């Protein structure tokens, strides 16, 4: 609503008409034709005034004339007379009120000329109200749009600032990454060179150490080989002496038994038996010599095998753990 509509709605004439109609419509048990005629005339005047007011444009109405009319209706010859009628039902009060309003008929018709039919005025009022609501809706939508636009502008400014910050951070991060990569590349190259130098030096040291260790092992192996061969020679000599002694004792015993047999039997029988014992002794001697040779070769093979294991152990060719040592692996090394 506009400010003119608010002023029109707050005008005192509306209450004056309402209250006057309420008093004039008061009915009593005792009535007569004169009272009803006076009451009908008062209600007709109030109805015309009410219809005229309803047909007026709230934004374009004769305010001074309405105020003048309201003042006449509030006059004691009208206002107080209607109030008195509502209390006692006297037709004289209505007559005085009607006589007072006779002087205001020109003013009423003058105001009525500026009014239109109430139905048309209601239709116009509906259109105006709809237009006012539309304008308010537009105002609300515009206000929301302005607020949204302001928020969008603020958000856009914030996003632009954030993009700027991100670009600066990305640039700084790129520079840091490049610098870190260069530093890492330099450190890696230096470390690689240092590792290569250390590896070469350690390789030389290991080679020297291996050569020295190999020389020590070879020296110890030679010493051990000589010692083993010496021990084997002593052992073989001892075993040869023992075998020769045993063979000599057997031959001596056989000779004694041969002589004893010769004495007991005759020469022919003795020569036959002796020939058998001699053959047996010769076979035993050959067997003793054969086993002596086998024993000598076994000792020599054991010594060589022991020497080979010592050399393999010191050289690190194969593991000498009893559960994992493999002679074929050692032979193929």
PDB file of C-alpha atoms in Angstrom, residues 9 39 42 86 117:
ATOM      1  CA  UNK A   9      -7.636   3.935   5.579  1.00  0.00           C
ATOM      2  CA  UNK A  39     -34.712   5.750  10.615  1.00  0.00           C
ATOM      3  CA  UNK A  42     -30.894   8.216   8.256  1.00  0.00           C
ATOM      4  CA  UNK A  86     -29.873   3.969  20.390  1.00  0.00           C
ATOM      5  CA  UNK A 117     -19.268   2.075  -8.310  1.00  0.00           C
TER       6      UNK A 117
END
